[in-house]
CSV table of C-alpha atoms in Angstrom, one decimal:
chain,number,residue,atom,x,y,z
A,1,UNK,CA,-70.8,-34.6,68.3
A,2,UNK,CA,-68.6,-31.9,68.5
A,3,UNK,CA,-69.6,-28.6,67.1
A,4,UNK,CA,-66.3,-26.4,65.3
A,5,UNK,CA,-66.8,-23.5,67.0
A,6,UNK,CA,-65.7,-26.1,70.3
A,7,UNK,CA,-63.1,-28.0,68.7
A,8,UNK,CA,-59.5,-25.1,69.7
A,9,UNK,CA,-56.4,-26.9,67.7
A,10,UNK,CA,-52.9,-26.5,69.7
A,11,UNK,CA,-50.2,-25.6,66.8
A,12,UNK,CA,-49.1,-29.4,66.6
A,13,UNK,CA,-52.4,-29.9,66.3
A,14,UNK,CA,-53.1,-27.7,63.8
A,15,UNK,CA,-50.1,-28.7,61.9
A,16,UNK,CA,-51.2,-31.6,62.1
A,17,UNK,CA,-54.6,-31.1,60.8
A,18,UNK,CA,-52.3,-29.7,57.8
A,19,UNK,CA,-51.2,-33.1,57.6
A,20,UNK,CA,-54.3,-35.3,57.9
A,21,UNK,CA,-55.5,-33.0,54.4
A,22,UNK,CA,-52.4,-32.5,52.4
A,23,UNK,CA,-52.0,-37.1,52.4
A,24,UNK,CA,-56.1,-37.0,52.5
A,25,UNK,CA,-56.0,-35.0,49.1
A,26,UNK,CA,-53.0,-37.1,47.4
A,27,UNK,CA,-54.7,-40.3,47.7
A,28,UNK,CA,-58.4,-39.2,47.0
A,29,UNK,CA,-57.7,-35.0,45.4
A,30,UNK,CA,-58.6,-31.6,45.7
A,31,UNK,CA,-61.4,-30.4,48.5
A,32,UNK,CA,-63.3,-28.2,47.0
A,33,UNK,CA,-61.7,-25.8,49.0
A,34,UNK,CA,-63.5,-21.9,47.3
A,35,UNK,CA,-64.8,-20.4,50.9
A,36,UNK,CA,-61.2,-22.0,52.7
A,37,UNK,CA,-58.7,-20.4,49.9
A,38,UNK,CA,-60.3,-17.4,50.0
A,39,UNK,CA,-61.0,-16.7,53.7
A,40,UNK,CA,-57.0,-18.4,54.1
A,41,UNK,CA,-56.7,-15.4,51.9
A,42,UNK,CA,-58.0,-12.6,54.1
A,43,UNK,CA,-56.7,-13.6,56.6
A,44,UNK,CA,-53.0,-12.9,55.7
A,45,UNK,CA,-50.1,-14.4,57.1
A,46,UNK,CA,-47.4,-16.1,55.5
A,47,UNK,CA,-48.0,-19.3,53.3
A,48,UNK,CA,-47.5,-21.9,56.9
A,49,UNK,CA,-50.3,-20.1,58.5
A,50,UNK,CA,-53.0,-18.9,55.2
A,51,UNK,CA,-52.6,-23.2,55.5
A,52,UNK,CA,-53.4,-23.6,58.1
A,53,UNK,CA,-56.3,-21.7,58.7
A,54,UNK,CA,-57.1,-23.6,55.0
A,55,UNK,CA,-57.0,-27.1,56.3
A,56,UNK,CA,-58.8,-26.2,59.6
A,57,UNK,CA,-62.0,-25.1,57.7
A,58,UNK,CA,-61.4,-28.8,55.3
A,59,UNK,CA,-60.9,-30.4,58.4
A,60,UNK,CA,-64.0,-29.1,60.3
A,61,UNK,CA,-65.5,-29.7,57.1
A,62,UNK,CA,-64.3,-33.5,56.4
A,63,UNK,CA,-64.4,-34.4,60.1
A,64,UNK,CA,-61.0,-34.6,60.5
A,65,UNK,CA,-60.4,-31.5,63.2
A,66,UNK,CA,-63.2,-34.3,65.1
A,67,UNK,CA,-61.4,-37.0,64.3
A,68,UNK,CA,-58.1,-35.2,65.5
A,69,UNK,CA,-59.9,-35.1,69.2
A,70,UNK,CA,-60.8,-38.0,69.1
A,71,UNK,CA,-57.9,-39.3,68.4
A,72,UNK,CA,-56.8,-37.7,71.8
A,73,UNK,CA,-59.2,-38.6,73.5
A,74,UNK,CA,-57.8,-42.0,72.6
A,75,UNK,CA,-54.6,-42.3,73.6
A,76,UNK,CA,-55.2,-40.7,77.1
A,77,UNK,CA,-57.5,-43.7,76.9
A,78,UNK,CA,-54.4,-46.1,76.2
A,79,UNK,CA,-52.2,-44.6,78.1
A,80,UNK,CA,-54.5,-44.5,81.4
A,81,UNK,CA,-54.7,-48.4,80.9
A,82,UNK,CA,-50.9,-48.9,80.3
A,83,UNK,CA,-50.3,-47.0,83.4
A,84,UNK,CA,-52.8,-48.9,85.4
A,85,UNK,CA,-52.2,-51.8,83.3
A,86,UNK,CA,-48.3,-51.6,84.3
A,87,UNK,CA,-48.2,-50.3,87.6
A,88,UNK,CA,-50.2,-53.7,88.9
A,89,UNK,CA,-47.3,-55.5,86.5
A,90,UNK,CA,-45.5,-54.3,88.8
A,91,UNK,CA,-46.7,-55.4,92.4
A,92,UNK,CA,-47.3,-58.6,91.4
A,93,UNK,CA,-43.3,-58.5,90.1
A,94,UNK,CA,-42.2,-57.5,93.6
A,95,UNK,CA,-44.8,-60.1,95.4
A,96,UNK,CA,-43.4,-62.8,92.7
A,97,UNK,CA,-40.0,-63.2,93.9
A,98,UNK,CA,-39.9,-62.8,97.6
A,99,UNK,CA,-42.9,-65.1,97.9
A,100,UNK,CA,-44.7,-66.4,100.3
A,101,UNK,CA,-42.3,-66.3,103.4
A,102,UNK,CA,-42.0,-70.2,103.0
A,103,UNK,CA,-38.4,-70.0,101.8
A,104,UNK,CA,-35.4,-68.0,101.7
A,105,UNK,CA,-35.5,-65.0,99.5
A,106,UNK,CA,-31.9,-65.8,96.8
A,107,UNK,CA,-30.8,-61.8,97.1
A,108,UNK,CA,-29.7,-62.5,93.0
A,109,UNK,CA,-32.5,-64.0,92.0
A,110,UNK,CA,-34.8,-61.5,92.8
A,111,UNK,CA,-32.7,-58.8,91.8
A,112,UNK,CA,-32.4,-60.2,88.1
A,113,UNK,CA,-35.9,-61.1,88.7
A,114,UNK,CA,-37.2,-57.2,89.0
A,115,UNK,CA,-34.5,-55.5,87.1
A,116,UNK,CA,-33.5,-57.6,84.5
A,117,UNK,CA,-35.9,-57.1,81.6
A,118,UNK,CA,-36.1,-53.7,82.5
A,119,UNK,CA,-32.3,-53.6,81.9
A,120,UNK,CA,-32.5,-55.3,78.4
A,121,UNK,CA,-35.7,-53.4,76.9
A,122,UNK,CA,-33.2,-49.6,78.1
A,123,UNK,CA,-30.1,-51.1,76.4
A,124,UNK,CA,-32.3,-51.4,73.7
A,125,UNK,CA,-33.9,-48.2,74.0
A,126,UNK,CA,-30.2,-47.2,73.7
A,127,UNK,CA,-30.1,-48.8,70.3
A,128,UNK,CA,-32.0,-48.0,68.7
A,129,UNK,CA,-31.0,-44.5,69.5
A,130,UNK,CA,-28.0,-45.1,68.4
A,131,UNK,CA,-28.4,-46.3,65.0
A,132,UNK,CA,-32.3,-43.7,64.1
A,133,UNK,CA,-33.9,-47.2,64.1
A,134,UNK,CA,-37.8,-47.9,63.3
A,135,UNK,CA,-37.9,-49.2,67.7
A,136,UNK,CA,-36.6,-45.6,68.6
A,137,UNK,CA,-39.1,-45.2,70.2
A,138,UNK,CA,-39.9,-48.2,72.1
A,139,UNK,CA,-41.7,-51.0,72.1
A,140,UNK,CA,-44.1,-49.4,74.8
A,141,UNK,CA,-44.6,-46.4,71.9
A,142,UNK,CA,-44.7,-48.2,70.3
A,143,UNK,CA,-47.8,-50.3,71.6
A,144,UNK,CA,-49.3,-46.8,72.8
A,145,UNK,CA,-49.0,-45.2,69.2
A,146,UNK,CA,-51.1,-49.0,67.6
A,147,UNK,CA,-53.6,-48.9,70.8
A,148,UNK,CA,-54.6,-45.6,70.5
A,149,UNK,CA,-55.5,-45.7,66.9
A,150,UNK,CA,-57.0,-49.5,67.5
A,151,UNK,CA,-59.8,-47.7,70.0
A,152,UNK,CA,-60.9,-46.6,66.9
A,153,UNK,CA,-62.8,-47.8,62.9
A,154,UNK,CA,-62.9,-45.1,61.5
A,155,UNK,CA,-61.7,-44.4,58.2
A,156,UNK,CA,-60.1,-40.9,59.7
A,157,UNK,CA,-58.8,-42.5,62.4
A,158,UNK,CA,-56.3,-44.2,59.2
A,159,UNK,CA,-55.4,-40.5,57.1
A,160,UNK,CA,-55.1,-39.0,61.0
A,161,UNK,CA,-52.5,-41.2,62.2
A,162,UNK,CA,-50.9,-41.6,59.1
A,163,UNK,CA,-50.5,-37.7,59.1
A,164,UNK,CA,-49.2,-38.5,62.7
A,165,UNK,CA,-46.6,-39.9,62.0
A,166,UNK,CA,-45.3,-37.9,58.8
A,167,UNK,CA,-45.2,-35.2,60.3
A,168,UNK,CA,-43.0,-35.7,64.0
A,169,UNK,CA,-41.3,-39.3,61.9
A,170,UNK,CA,-39.2,-37.0,59.4
A,171,UNK,CA,-38.0,-34.4,62.0
A,172,UNK,CA,-37.6,-37.2,64.5
A,173,UNK,CA,-39.6,-36.1,67.2
A,174,UNK,CA,-41.6,-38.5,66.5
A,175,UNK,CA,-38.6,-41.1,68.4
A,176,UNK,CA,-38.9,-38.3,71.9
A,177,UNK,CA,-42.3,-38.6,72.1
A,178,UNK,CA,-42.9,-42.8,72.3
A,179,UNK,CA,-40.2,-42.6,74.3
A,180,UNK,CA,-41.3,-40.5,77.1
A,181,UNK,CA,-44.2,-43.1,76.6
A,182,UNK,CA,-42.2,-46.1,76.9
A,183,UNK,CA,-40.0,-44.2,79.5
A,184,UNK,CA,-43.7,-43.3,81.9
A,185,UNK,CA,-44.2,-47.0,81.5
A,186,UNK,CA,-41.6,-48.7,82.3
A,187,UNK,CA,-41.6,-45.5,84.9
A,188,UNK,CA,-45.1,-47.9,86.6
A,189,UNK,CA,-44.0,-50.1,86.1
A,190,UNK,CA,-40.7,-49.9,88.6
A,191,UNK,CA,-43.4,-48.3,91.2
A,192,UNK,CA,-45.4,-50.3,91.0
A,193,UNK,CA,-42.4,-53.1,92.5
A,194,UNK,CA,-40.8,-50.7,94.6
A,195,UNK,CA,-44.4,-50.6,96.2
A,196,UNK,CA,-44.9,-53.9,95.9
A,197,UNK,CA,-41.8,-54.9,97.3
A,198,UNK,CA,-42.4,-52.1,100.0
A,199,UNK,CA,-46.4,-53.2,101.3
A,200,UNK,CA,-45.1,-57.5,100.6
A,201,UNK,CA,-41.7,-56.7,103.6
A,202,UNK,CA,-44.3,-54.2,105.6
A,203,UNK,CA,-46.1,-56.9,106.2
A,204,UNK,CA,-44.2,-60.7,106.1
A,205,UNK,CA,-41.2,-61.9,108.0
A,206,UNK,CA,-38.3,-63.0,105.3
A,207,UNK,CA,-34.5,-64.1,105.1
A,208,UNK,CA,-32.7,-63.8,102.6
A,209,UNK,CA,-30.4,-65.6,101.8
A,210,UNK,CA,-27.7,-66.2,97.9
A,211,UNK,CA,-27.1,-69.4,96.5
A,212,UNK,CA,-23.8,-70.4,94.7
A,213,UNK,CA,-21.0,-73.9,94.5
A,214,UNK,CA,-18.1,-72.9,92.5
A,215,UNK,CA,-17.8,-68.9,93.4
A,216,UNK,CA,-16.4,-67.9,97.1
A,217,UNK,CA,-18.4,-65.4,99.6
A,218,UNK,CA,-15.3,-62.7,98.9
A,219,UNK,CA,-17.6,-62.6,95.0
A,220,UNK,CA,-21.3,-61.3,96.3
A,221,UNK,CA,-19.3,-58.8,99.2
A,222,UNK,CA,-17.2,-56.6,96.6
A,223,UNK,CA,-20.6,-57.3,93.8
A,224,UNK,CA,-23.4,-56.5,96.4
A,225,UNK,CA,-21.0,-53.2,98.3
A,226,UNK,CA,-20.6,-52.8,93.7
A,227,UNK,CA,-23.8,-52.6,93.4
A,228,UNK,CA,-25.3,-51.3,97.1
A,229,UNK,CA,-22.9,-48.2,96.0
A,230,UNK,CA,-25.2,-45.8,94.1
A,231,UNK,CA,-28.5,-46.9,96.9
A,232,UNK,CA,-26.1,-45.6,99.7
A,233,UNK,CA,-26.2,-42.6,98.2
A,234,UNK,CA,-29.8,-41.9,98.3
A,235,UNK,CA,-29.9,-43.2,102.0
A,236,UNK,CA,-30.5,-46.9,101.6
A,237,UNK,CA,-28.9,-49.3,103.6
A,238,UNK,CA,-26.6,-52.3,102.6
A,239,UNK,CA,-25.7,-55.2,104.7
A,240,UNK,CA,-21.7,-55.3,105.9
A,241,UNK,CA,-19.2,-58.0,104.5
A,242,UNK,CA,-20.7,-60.6,107.4
A,243,UNK,CA,-23.6,-60.4,106.7
A,244,UNK,CA,-23.4,-60.7,103.6
A,245,UNK,CA,-21.5,-63.7,103.8
A,246,UNK,CA,-23.5,-65.1,106.9
A,247,UNK,CA,-26.4,-65.4,104.8
A,248,UNK,CA,-24.1,-68.1,101.7
A,249,UNK,CA,-24.4,-70.7,104.7
A,250,UNK,CA,-28.2,-70.5,105.1
A,251,UNK,CA,-31.4,-67.3,105.7
A,252,UNK,CA,-30.6,-64.6,108.5
A,253,UNK,CA,-33.2,-64.0,112.0
A,254,UNK,CA,-31.8,-61.4,112.2
A,255,UNK,CA,-34.3,-58.7,112.7
A,256,UNK,CA,-30.8,-55.3,111.6
A,257,UNK,CA,-29.5,-58.5,109.4
A,258,UNK,CA,-32.7,-58.2,107.5
A,259,UNK,CA,-34.0,-54.7,107.9
A,260,UNK,CA,-30.3,-53.9,105.5
A,261,UNK,CA,-31.1,-56.3,103.2
A,262,UNK,CA,-34.8,-55.5,102.5
A,263,UNK,CA,-33.6,-51.8,102.4
A,264,UNK,CA,-30.5,-52.6,99.8
A,265,UNK,CA,-33.0,-54.6,97.8
A,266,UNK,CA,-35.8,-51.6,97.3
A,267,UNK,CA,-32.9,-49.2,97.0
A,268,UNK,CA,-31.9,-51.2,93.3
A,269,UNK,CA,-34.9,-50.8,92.3
A,270,UNK,CA,-35.3,-46.8,93.4
A,271,UNK,CA,-31.5,-46.0,92.3
A,272,UNK,CA,-31.2,-48.7,89.0
A,273,UNK,CA,-35.1,-48.5,87.5
A,274,UNK,CA,-37.1,-46.1,89.2
A,275,UNK,CA,-34.8,-42.2,88.5
A,276,UNK,CA,-32.9,-43.9,84.9
A,277,UNK,CA,-36.0,-44.0,83.5
A,278,UNK,CA,-37.6,-41.4,85.4
A,279,UNK,CA,-34.7,-38.8,84.1
A,280,UNK,CA,-35.2,-40.1,80.8
A,281,UNK,CA,-38.4,-40.0,80.4
A,282,UNK,CA,-38.0,-36.5,82.0
A,283,UNK,CA,-35.6,-36.0,78.8
A,284,UNK,CA,-37.9,-37.0,76.4
A,285,UNK,CA,-40.4,-35.4,77.1
A,286,UNK,CA,-38.3,-32.1,76.8
A,287,UNK,CA,-37.1,-32.5,73.6
A,288,UNK,CA,-40.3,-33.4,72.8
A,289,UNK,CA,-42.1,-30.7,73.3
A,290,UNK,CA,-38.7,-27.6,72.6
A,291,UNK,CA,-39.3,-30.0,68.7
A,292,UNK,CA,-42.7,-29.3,69.1
A,293,UNK,CA,-42.8,-25.5,69.8
A,294,UNK,CA,-40.7,-24.5,66.9
A,295,UNK,CA,-42.8,-27.2,64.1
A,296,UNK,CA,-43.1,-25.7,61.0
A,297,UNK,CA,-44.3,-27.3,57.6
A,298,UNK,CA,-42.6,-27.9,54.2
A,299,UNK,CA,-43.6,-25.6,52.1
A,300,UNK,CA,-41.9,-27.2,48.8
A,301,UNK,CA,-44.0,-31.0,49.8
A,302,UNK,CA,-46.4,-30.8,45.9
A,303,UNK,CA,-49.2,-31.6,48.5
A,304,UNK,CA,-48.4,-27.0,50.1
A,305,UNK,CA,-46.8,-26.2,46.8
A,306,UNK,CA,-49.6,-26.5,44.3
A,307,UNK,CA,-51.8,-23.6,47.0
A,308,UNK,CA,-48.8,-21.9,47.6
A,309,UNK,CA,-49.6,-19.9,44.5
A,310,UNK,CA,-53.4,-19.6,44.9
A,311,UNK,CA,-53.0,-18.9,48.8
A,312,UNK,CA,-50.3,-16.1,48.1
A,313,UNK,CA,-51.0,-14.8,44.4
A,314,UNK,CA,-48.0,-13.1,43.2
A,315,UNK,CA,-49.4,-9.8,43.6
A,316,UNK,CA,-49.0,-10.0,47.1
A,317,UNK,CA,-45.2,-11.7,46.8
A,318,UNK,CA,-44.4,-8.2,45.5
A,319,UNK,CA,-45.9,-6.3,47.0
A,320,UNK,CA,-48.9,-4.7,46.7
A,321,UNK,CA,-51.7,-4.3,48.9
A,322,UNK,CA,-55.3,-4.5,48.3
A,323,UNK,CA,-55.4,-1.1,50.0
A,324,UNK,CA,-57.6,1.3,48.7
A,325,UNK,CA,-55.6,3.9,47.6
A,326,UNK,CA,-58.1,6.0,44.9
A,327,UNK,CA,-59.0,4.8,42.2
A,328,UNK,CA,-56.2,3.7,40.1
A,329,UNK,CA,-54.5,5.6,37.1
A,330,UNK,CA,-56.1,4.4,33.9
A,331,UNK,CA,-54.0,3.5,30.8
A,332,UNK,CA,-54.4,6.1,28.3
A,333,UNK,CA,-56.5,5.0,25.6
A,334,UNK,CA,-55.4,8.6,23.8
A,335,UNK,CA,-51.8,6.9,23.0
A,336,UNK,CA,-48.4,8.6,25.4
A,337,UNK,CA,-47.4,11.7,24.6
A,338,UNK,CA,-44.5,12.7,23.4
A,339,UNK,CA,-41.8,11.0,21.2
A,340,UNK,CA,-42.5,6.5,21.0
A,341,UNK,CA,-39.9,4.3,19.4
A,342,UNK,CA,-41.5,2.4,17.1
A,343,UNK,CA,-40.7,-0.8,18.5
A,344,UNK,CA,-43.4,-3.5,19.8
A,345,UNK,CA,-43.6,-5.1,23.1
A,346,UNK,CA,-44.4,-8.0,24.3
A,347,UNK,CA,-45.0,-7.8,28.8
A,348,UNK,CA,-46.2,-10.8,30.4
A,349,UNK,CA,-47.9,-10.7,33.8
A,350,UNK,CA,-47.6,-13.6,37.0
A,351,UNK,CA,-47.6,-16.0,33.8
A,352,UNK,CA,-44.6,-17.4,35.1
A,353,UNK,CA,-44.0,-21.0,33.7
A,354,UNK,CA,-47.3,-21.4,31.5
A,355,UNK,CA,-47.0,-24.0,28.8
A,356,UNK,CA,-45.9,-22.8,25.8
A,357,UNK,CA,-45.2,-19.4,26.5
A,358,UNK,CA,-43.6,-16.3,25.4
A,359,UNK,CA,-45.1,-18.0,21.9
A,360,UNK,CA,-44.0,-16.6,18.7
A,361,UNK,CA,-43.6,-13.6,17.8
A,362,UNK,CA,-44.2,-11.3,15.2
A,363,UNK,CA,-40.7,-9.9,13.6
A,364,UNK,CA,-39.6,-7.0,15.1
A,365,UNK,CA,-41.9,-6.9,18.0
A,366,UNK,CA,-40.0,-7.5,22.1
A,367,UNK,CA,-40.1,-9.9,23.9
A,368,UNK,CA,-40.0,-7.9,27.0
A,369,UNK,CA,-40.4,-10.5,29.9
A,370,UNK,CA,-42.8,-11.9,33.2
A,371,UNK,CA,-42.6,-9.9,35.7
A,372,UNK,CA,-43.4,-11.9,38.6
A,373,UNK,CA,-42.3,-9.6,41.3
A,374,UNK,CA,-41.4,-6.5,42.3
A,375,UNK,CA,-38.1,-6.1,41.5
A,376,UNK,CA,-39.1,-7.8,37.9
A,377,UNK,CA,-41.5,-4.6,37.8
A,378,UNK,CA,-38.8,-2.2,38.6
A,379,UNK,CA,-36.6,-3.5,35.8
A,380,UNK,CA,-40.2,-3.7,33.2
A,381,UNK,CA,-40.9,0.1,34.1
A,382,UNK,CA,-37.5,1.2,33.7
A,383,UNK,CA,-36.7,0.2,30.7
A,384,UNK,CA,-40.2,1.5,28.9
A,385,UNK,CA,-39.5,4.7,30.8
A,386,UNK,CA,-36.5,5.3,28.7
A,387,UNK,CA,-37.5,3.9,25.7
A,388,UNK,CA,-41.3,3.9,25.5
A,389,UNK,CA,-42.4,2.0,22.5
A,390,UNK,CA,-45.4,2.7,20.0
A,391,UNK,CA,-47.4,-0.2,21.2
A,392,UNK,CA,-47.5,-2.9,24.3
A,393,UNK,CA,-50.0,-5.9,24.9
A,394,UNK,CA,-49.9,-7.5,28.5
A,395,UNK,CA,-50.4,-10.8,28.4
A,396,UNK,CA,-52.1,-11.7,32.1
A,397,UNK,CA,-53.7,-14.8,32.7
A,398,UNK,CA,-57.6,-14.8,33.5
A,399,UNK,CA,-57.0,-18.4,34.9
A,400,UNK,CA,-56.4,-15.7,38.1
A,401,UNK,CA,-58.8,-14.0,39.8
A,402,UNK,CA,-58.1,-9.8,39.4
A,403,UNK,CA,-56.8,-8.0,42.1
A,404,UNK,CA,-55.9,-3.9,42.5
A,405,UNK,CA,-52.4,-5.1,42.4
A,406,UNK,CA,-52.4,-7.1,39.0
A,407,UNK,CA,-54.0,-4.0,38.0
A,408,UNK,CA,-52.1,-1.5,38.0
A,409,UNK,CA,-48.8,-2.7,37.6
A,410,UNK,CA,-51.3,-2.7,33.7
A,411,UNK,CA,-52.6,0.7,33.9
A,412,UNK,CA,-48.4,1.7,35.7
A,413,UNK,CA,-47.1,0.4,32.0
A,414,UNK,CA,-50.2,1.6,29.6
A,415,UNK,CA,-48.9,4.7,31.2
A,416,UNK,CA,-45.1,4.1,29.3
A,417,UNK,CA,-46.2,3.3,26.0
A,418,UNK,CA,-49.0,4.9,23.0
A,419,UNK,CA,-51.1,2.5,22.5
A,420,UNK,CA,-52.1,-0.5,24.7
A,421,UNK,CA,-53.9,-3.8,25.0
A,422,UNK,CA,-54.3,-6.8,27.1
A,423,UNK,CA,-54.1,-10.3,26.5
A,424,UNK,CA,-56.3,-12.5,28.9
A,425,UNK,CA,-54.0,-15.7,28.3
A,426,UNK,CA,-57.1,-18.8,29.2
A,427,UNK,CA,-59.2,-16.6,28.8
A,428,UNK,CA,-61.0,-20.0,26.8
A,429,UNK,CA,-60.4,-22.3,29.5
A,430,UNK,CA,-62.8,-25.0,31.5
A,431,UNK,CA,-63.8,-22.9,35.2
A,432,UNK,CA,-62.9,-19.1,33.7
A,433,UNK,CA,-65.4,-17.9,32.4
A,434,UNK,CA,-66.4,-15.9,36.1
A,435,UNK,CA,-62.5,-15.5,36.4
A,436,UNK,CA,-62.7,-13.5,32.9
A,437,UNK,CA,-65.8,-11.5,33.1
A,438,UNK,CA,-63.6,-10.1,36.2
A,439,UNK,CA,-61.2,-9.0,34.8
A,440,UNK,CA,-63.7,-7.0,32.4
A,441,UNK,CA,-65.1,-5.6,35.1
A,442,UNK,CA,-61.8,-4.8,36.6
A,443,UNK,CA,-59.8,-3.3,32.4
A,444,UNK,CA,-63.0,-1.4,32.5
A,445,UNK,CA,-63.0,0.1,36.1
A,446,UNK,CA,-59.6,1.4,35.1
A,447,UNK,CA,-60.5,3.0,32.5
A,448,UNK,CA,-59.5,0.4,29.3
A,449,UNK,CA,-61.8,0.3,26.6
A,450,UNK,CA,-63.2,-3.4,26.0
A,451,UNK,CA,-62.0,-2.9,22.2
A,452,UNK,CA,-59.0,-3.7,24.2
A,453,UNK,CA,-59.3,-6.7,25.6
A,454,UNK,CA,-58.2,-9.3,23.5
A,455,UNK,CA,-58.4,-13.2,24.7
A,456,UNK,CA,-57.4,-14.4,21.2
A,457,UNK,CA,-53.8,-14.4,21.6
A,458,UNK,CA,-53.9,-14.3,17.0
A,459,UNK,CA,-55.8,-12.2,17.0
A,460,UNK,CA,-53.1,-9.8,19.6
A,461,UNK,CA,-49.9,-10.9,18.7
A,462,UNK,CA,-51.5,-9.7,14.8
A,463,UNK,CA,-51.2,-6.3,15.8
A,464,UNK,CA,-48.8,-6.5,17.7
A,465,UNK,CA,-47.2,-7.4,14.4
A,466,UNK,CA,-48.7,-4.1,13.0
A,467,UNK,CA,-46.7,-2.1,14.2
A,468,UNK,CA,-44.2,-2.9,13.0
A,469,UNK,CA,-45.0,-2.4,9.8
A,470,UNK,CA,-47.5,0.4,9.6
A,471,UNK,CA,-43.2,1.3,10.9
A,472,UNK,CA,-41.7,0.2,7.8
């Protein structure tokens, strides 16, 4: 069992964990995350970094961090098993196509046996890559993914596997990761075939021949020359035209001819098998690493979108921080000094999207809108400064914990009205009790008298409308 302190997640694994947490919450409901949210907010940063920090804390408690570590370990084991199997298969294939030396080696069948399935697999991978379908990662890559997942029956394994596919699939990164695995396993098989060819050719004596009923010898001469051109660039030998023609009559016993055919056969496997798979594995791995370094969460997804308001309170989004600036000036409880219009104004603080808001206002009262950004705040304050109201009602969401920024906004607004009150919207709802008390404590701390804090919307709106009647 891993302890949380021993598990250090990479940036990619942190994003993977966040996706696993999101999917688990969509299926089973939100986790209890009060401590995690508080820690994420305290750490600062943008929305994504806070989501990742919350996921780390929740994932450690729910076992998802350990599940990712276990999945990674199983993936390494699956990779070793597939590579070992590929090496053995390649070595065995080389021995099978050469035989025991009792009969001459048919160079056409030998080359087809060593490269045929490889070339077909390569064409299928390229076709899947072109159409962008589910086969883009390759059959061996998907087999590796399935093996990595099925080595454990834990329920968390399903979560982290689905999260991995869900995180990488839409960004087209899964194809490069699975592609690197596919080409890596094929590379191991082809390296095993080359080793098998060299070892077998070095320990047994073989003759080489080609057989046909209807094709002339010149066809094979040209074919051997064309196919052998690329291996020749890597230094491999190629049988000359006379040796190719003679091999059509009987298996050559001359040492030079046997060496030339052996070099040609090994060179073809290297040039058309090992080198392409090595290059493609490198390209896929490079694209995977590049894409992984630029991986970002889609915070617009429903599971993340509901977290953003909790992790990034509106008071932070409008540029207010909790840095201690000394005592915040309180509202002018005795009323604003100087003349004011007889109007009454309602202002909402961070209540955007609240159902039923704004409520029906008393005759003559004005709705100044919702302050949910720095620009909103400046606009409302400027309007109040130019035309200060007699009564100002500031509505706040009692379900959100007050912070220094929101209390400062209330204080600033109150200084532009002769009389002001605060309405705590939703104070009677379940779960608002502790936050409701925090609001009362915070408002009293900035000088707001208890009698000016209202939790009843009808009562507060009646007070707001009374100012219009008195003026009338």
